[in-house]
């Protein structure tokens, strides 16, 4: 039998896990015990750095490699740097990968963590299978189920719908299609966009926020990478990453055209995947970023509220 199980097949099922707050580098909005938040989609930033973070820097700052925990239930990307940011009693068994870069994807770390279900784009499925088989053998553990995903495919994880969107990003695998994700639950619609240079039109169209699509199905939250720092940096990463200015303009356009309607009026767009060499410290970002943007930090928790909740 073909080991590929294209989607439409069984959705992921993940055991509910209890939540226990952990100490964070800065103040975070902590939720009470319970794996899911009754008011919205809970996003915990485990890491908010780009690939050039290698531990604490000479400014005393630390960003782990980019990863998020959704609803205390499943992960998008995960590397060993993020392990200490997982709440103690949370044991995710499902992971979605955006792409194969080592600052997002680490098969050994996933197997070690106890991941049993992996979703990633079909374009690098064969490479991933080899990595996971090698990691499982080395650790003496079972190989997780690896499900190749197509752009536009939706997967239900315990009532939260995850849809694969195309990203504008390149890797060492020439034809790898990198991905971002749309998270939907009870009317809350949040895009997690890293790594990507802007929001590609096909991603916008699938999410229902493209200029060709009538407004009416707005997103209610946006997390977007800002690897490139402020707009004056000249850096080769510009081909496949976004800058603060690009995210600001994206947020403003979406807001002004009714395609971004957060439940909490003042809710900012959250920046992640910030490059060590192209950004100031968290305090500098807090002081200088445009009002509609907020730099996420490791350990930050955000609840993207359900409309009417
Ligand atoms: Zn990256
Ligand atoms: Zn990357």
Coordinates of C-alpha atoms and ligand atoms in Angstrom, one line a residue:
X1 CA 0.0 0.0 0.0
X2 CA 1.2 3.5 -0.8
X3 CA 2.4 5.0 2.4
X4 CA 1.1 8.4 1.4
X5 CA -2.3 9.0 2.9
X6 CA -3.5 12.1 1.1
X7 CA -5.9 14.1 3.1
X8 CA -9.5 13.7 3.4
X9 CA -8.5 10.7 5.5
X10 CA -8.6 10.5 9.2
X11 CA -8.2 13.8 11.0
X12 CA -5.6 14.1 13.7
X13 CA -6.8 13.2 17.1
X14 CA -4.8 14.5 20.0
X15 CA -5.3 13.8 23.7
X16 CA -6.3 16.9 25.7
X17 CA -3.5 18.0 27.9
X18 CA -3.6 20.0 31.0
X19 CA -2.0 23.4 31.0
X20 CA 0.4 24.7 33.6
X21 CA 2.0 28.1 33.2
X22 CA 5.7 28.4 33.0
X23 CA 8.0 31.2 33.8
X24 CA 8.5 33.5 30.8
X25 CA 11.1 36.0 30.0
X26 CA 8.6 38.8 30.1
X27 CA 4.9 39.2 31.1
X28 CA 2.6 37.0 29.3
X29 CA -1.2 36.6 29.3
X30 CA -1.5 33.4 31.2
X31 CA -4.6 31.3 30.9
X32 CA -6.1 29.3 33.8
X33 CA -5.7 25.5 33.8
X34 CA -7.5 23.8 31.0
X35 CA -6.1 22.9 27.6
X36 CA -8.2 25.2 25.5
X37 CA -9.4 28.8 26.0
X38 CA -13.1 29.2 25.9
X39 CA -12.8 32.7 24.5
X40 CA -10.6 32.1 21.5
X41 CA -7.7 30.5 19.7
X42 CA -4.7 30.4 22.1
X43 CA -1.3 30.9 20.6
X44 CA 1.8 30.5 22.6
X45 CA 5.0 31.7 21.0
X46 CA 7.7 29.2 21.9
X47 CA 10.3 31.0 19.7
X48 CA 10.2 34.2 17.7
X49 CA 13.7 34.3 16.1
X50 CA 15.1 33.8 12.6
X51 CA 17.9 31.3 11.8
X52 CA 20.6 33.7 12.9
X53 CA 19.8 33.4 16.6
X54 CA 22.3 31.2 18.3
X55 CA 21.5 31.6 22.0
X56 CA 21.6 34.8 24.0
X57 CA 23.4 37.7 22.2
X58 CA 25.8 40.4 23.4
X59 CA 22.8 42.6 24.2
X60 CA 21.5 40.0 26.6
X61 CA 18.6 39.2 24.3
X62 CA 17.4 35.7 23.5
X63 CA 15.0 34.6 20.8
X64 CA 14.5 30.9 20.2
X65 CA 13.9 29.6 16.7
X66 CA 10.3 30.3 15.5
X67 CA 7.6 27.9 16.7
X68 CA 4.1 28.2 18.1
X69 CA 1.9 26.0 20.3
X70 CA -1.8 26.2 19.3
X71 CA -4.5 25.7 21.9
X72 CA -2.0 23.8 24.1
X73 CA -2.6 21.1 21.6
X74 CA -0.4 21.1 18.5
X75 CA 2.7 22.7 17.1
X76 CA 3.6 24.6 14.0
X77 CA 7.4 24.0 13.6
X78 CA 9.6 23.0 16.5
X79 CA 13.4 22.8 17.1
X80 CA 15.3 21.8 20.2
X81 CA 15.7 25.5 21.1
X82 CA 11.9 25.7 21.8
X83 CA 11.7 22.7 24.2
X84 CA 12.0 24.8 27.4
X85 CA 9.2 27.1 26.4
X86 CA 6.6 24.3 26.3
X87 CA 4.3 24.3 29.4
X88 CA 5.4 21.4 31.6
X89 CA 2.2 19.4 31.4
X90 CA 1.6 19.9 27.7
X91 CA 2.6 17.0 25.4
X92 CA 1.7 17.8 21.8
X93 CA 1.5 14.8 19.5
X94 CA 0.8 16.6 16.3
X95 CA 3.0 19.0 14.3
X96 CA 2.6 21.0 11.1
X97 CA 5.7 22.2 9.3
X98 CA 6.0 25.3 7.3
X99 CA 9.1 24.1 5.5
X100 CA 12.3 22.1 5.7
X101 CA 14.7 24.8 7.0
X102 CA 16.6 23.7 10.1
X103 CA 15.4 26.7 12.1
X104 CA 11.8 25.2 11.8
X105 CA 12.2 21.5 11.2
X106 CA 14.1 18.9 13.2
X107 CA 12.9 15.3 12.9
X108 CA 14.9 14.1 15.9
X109 CA 13.4 16.8 18.2
X110 CA 9.9 15.9 17.1
X111 CA 10.4 12.1 17.7
X112 CA 12.0 12.9 21.0
X113 CA 9.0 15.0 22.0
X114 CA 6.6 12.1 21.2
X115 CA 5.1 13.5 18.0
X116 CA 2.9 10.9 16.4
X117 CA 1.4 12.8 13.5
X118 CA 3.3 15.1 11.1
X119 CA 1.8 17.3 8.4
X120 CA 4.0 18.8 5.7
X121 CA 3.9 19.8 2.1
X122 CA 4.1 16.8 -0.3
X123 CA 7.0 18.5 -2.2
X124 CA 9.5 17.4 0.4
X125 CA 7.7 14.4 1.8
X126 CA 10.3 11.9 0.6
X127 CA 13.1 13.8 2.3
X128 CA 11.2 14.0 5.5
X129 CA 10.4 10.3 5.6
X130 CA 14.1 9.5 5.5
X131 CA 14.9 12.0 8.2
X132 CA 12.1 10.6 10.5
X133 CA 13.0 7.0 9.9
X134 CA 16.7 7.8 10.8
X135 CA 15.7 9.8 13.9
X136 CA 13.3 7.1 15.1
X137 CA 15.9 4.4 14.6
X138 CA 18.5 6.4 16.5
X139 CA 16.1 7.0 19.4
X140 CA 14.6 3.5 19.4
X141 CA 11.1 5.0 18.9
X142 CA 8.3 4.6 16.4
X143 CA 8.2 6.6 13.2
X144 CA 5.3 9.0 13.4
X145 CA 2.6 9.1 10.7
X146 CA 3.7 11.6 8.1
X147 CA 0.9 13.0 5.9
X148 CA 1.8 15.0 2.8
X149 CA -0.5 18.0 2.4
X150 CA -1.5 20.0 -0.7
X151 CA -2.0 23.7 -0.8
X152 CA -5.6 24.5 0.1
X153 CA -6.0 21.3 2.1
X154 CA -7.8 21.6 5.5
X155 CA -7.2 19.4 8.5
X156 CA -9.3 19.2 11.6
X157 CA -7.4 19.0 14.9
X158 CA -9.9 18.6 17.7
X159 CA -12.3 21.2 16.3
X160 CA -9.7 23.6 15.0
X161 CA -9.4 23.8 11.2
X162 CA -5.9 24.2 9.8
X163 CA -5.6 25.1 6.1
X164 CA -2.4 25.0 4.2
X165 CA -1.6 28.2 2.3
X166 CA 1.4 28.8 0.0
X167 CA 4.3 30.9 1.2
X168 CA 6.8 32.9 -0.8
X169 CA 10.0 31.3 0.4
X170 CA 12.8 29.1 -0.9
X171 CA 14.8 26.2 0.5
X172 CA 17.7 24.0 -0.7
X173 CA 15.1 21.7 -2.3
X174 CA 14.5 23.6 -5.5
X175 CA 10.9 22.6 -5.9
X176 CA 9.8 22.7 -2.3
X177 CA 6.5 24.5 -1.8
X178 CA 6.7 26.2 1.6
X179 CA 3.6 26.9 3.5
X180 CA 1.8 29.2 6.0
X181 CA -1.4 28.2 7.8
X182 CA -4.8 29.6 8.4
X183 CA -6.3 28.6 11.8
X184 CA -10.1 28.7 12.1
X185 CA -12.4 28.0 15.0
X186 CA -15.8 29.5 15.9
X187 CA -15.4 32.5 13.6
X188 CA -11.9 33.3 14.7
X189 CA -9.6 33.2 11.6
X190 CA -5.8 33.6 12.2
X191 CA -3.1 33.5 9.6
X192 CA 0.4 32.3 10.8
X193 CA 2.7 33.6 8.1
X194 CA 6.3 32.5 8.3
X195 CA 8.7 32.2 6.4
X196 CA 7.4 34.4 3.5
X197 CA 8.1 37.5 1.5
X198 CA 4.6 39.1 1.7
X199 CA 1.3 37.2 1.5
X200 CA 1.2 35.5 -1.9
X201 CA -2.0 36.2 -3.8
X202 CA -3.0 32.5 -3.9
X203 CA -2.7 32.4 -0.1
X204 CA -4.8 35.5 0.2
X205 CA -7.4 34.1 -2.2
X206 CA -7.7 30.7 -0.3
X207 CA -8.0 32.6 3.0
X208 CA -10.7 34.8 1.5
X209 CA -8.9 38.2 1.8
X210 CA -7.6 38.6 -1.8
X211 CA -8.6 41.8 -3.7
X212 CA -10.6 39.6 -6.2
X213 CA -12.7 38.1 -3.4
X214 CA -15.5 40.2 -2.0
X215 CA -14.9 41.2 1.6
X216 CA -17.1 39.3 4.0
X217 CA -14.8 36.6 5.4
X218 CA -12.1 38.7 7.1
X219 CA -9.3 37.3 9.1
X220 CA -9.4 38.2 12.8
X221 CA -5.8 37.8 13.6
X222 CA -2.4 37.9 11.8
X223 CA 1.0 36.7 12.9
X224 CA 3.6 37.5 10.3
X225 CA 7.3 37.3 10.0
X226 CA 9.4 40.5 9.9
X227 CA 12.8 39.0 9.3
X228 CA 14.1 42.0 7.4
X229 CA 13.9 44.6 10.1
X230 CA 13.1 48.1 9.2
X231 CA 13.0 48.9 5.5
X232 CA 16.4 50.4 5.1
X233 CA 18.3 47.1 5.6
X234 CA 20.1 45.8 2.5
X235 CA 20.2 42.1 2.9
X236 CA 20.0 39.0 0.7
X237 CA 17.1 37.7 2.7
X238 CA 14.8 40.2 1.0
X239 CA 13.9 37.7 -1.7
X240 CA 12.1 35.3 0.7
X241 CA 11.3 37.4 3.8
X242 CA 9.2 40.4 4.9
X243 CA 10.2 43.7 6.5
X244 CA 8.4 45.6 9.3
X245 CA 7.3 48.1 6.7
X246 CA 5.8 45.4 4.5
X247 CA 3.9 43.9 7.4
X248 CA 2.6 47.4 8.4
X249 CA 1.3 48.1 4.9
X250 CA -0.2 44.7 4.7
X251 CA -2.0 45.1 8.0
X252 CA -3.2 48.6 7.1
X253 CA -4.6 47.6 3.7
X254 CA -6.4 44.6 5.1
X255 CA -7.8 46.7 7.9
X256 CA -8.9 49.5 5.7
X257 CA -10.7 47.2 3.2
X258 CA -12.5 45.2 5.9
X259 CA -10.4 42.1 5.4
X260 CA -8.9 42.2 8.9
X261 CA -11.4 42.7 11.7
X262 CA -10.0 41.7 15.1
X263 CA -12.5 41.2 17.8
X264 CA -10.5 43.4 20.1
X265 CA -10.2 46.6 18.2
X266 CA -6.7 47.4 19.4
X267 CA -5.3 44.0 18.7
X268 CA -2.0 44.4 16.9
X269 CA -0.5 42.2 14.2
X270 CA 2.1 40.1 15.8
X271 CA 5.6 40.0 14.4
X272 CA 7.7 36.9 14.6
X273 CA 10.9 35.3 13.0
X274 CA 12.9 38.5 13.8
X275 CA 16.5 38.4 12.7
X276 CA 19.1 39.0 15.3
X277 CA 21.2 41.2 13.0
X278 CA 18.3 43.3 11.7
X279 CA 16.2 44.2 14.7
X280 CA 16.7 46.1 17.9
X281 CA 16.0 44.7 21.3
X282 CA 12.5 43.9 22.5
X283 CA 12.4 47.2 24.4
X284 CA 13.5 49.1 21.3
X285 CA 10.8 47.3 19.2
X286 CA 8.2 48.1 21.8
X287 CA 9.1 51.7 21.7
X288 CA 9.5 52.2 18.0
X289 CA 7.2 49.9 16.1
X290 CA 4.1 51.3 14.3
X291 CA 1.0 51.3 16.6
X292 CA -0.7 48.4 14.7
X293 CA 2.3 46.1 15.2
X294 CA 3.6 44.2 18.2
X295 CA 6.8 42.2 18.3
X296 CA 6.0 38.8 19.8
X297 CA 8.5 37.4 22.3
X298 CA 9.3 33.9 23.5
X299 CA 6.6 32.8 26.0
X300 CA 4.1 35.4 24.9
X301 CA 0.5 34.0 24.9
X302 CA -2.2 35.6 22.8
X303 CA -5.9 34.8 22.7
X304 CA -7.4 35.5 19.3
X305 CA -11.0 35.8 20.4
X306 CA -14.0 34.2 18.9
X307 CA -16.5 36.8 17.6
X308 CA -19.2 37.3 20.2
X309 CA -17.2 35.5 23.0
Ligands
LIG1 ZN1 13.2 30.6 9.2
LIG2 ZN1 13.2 29.4 6.1

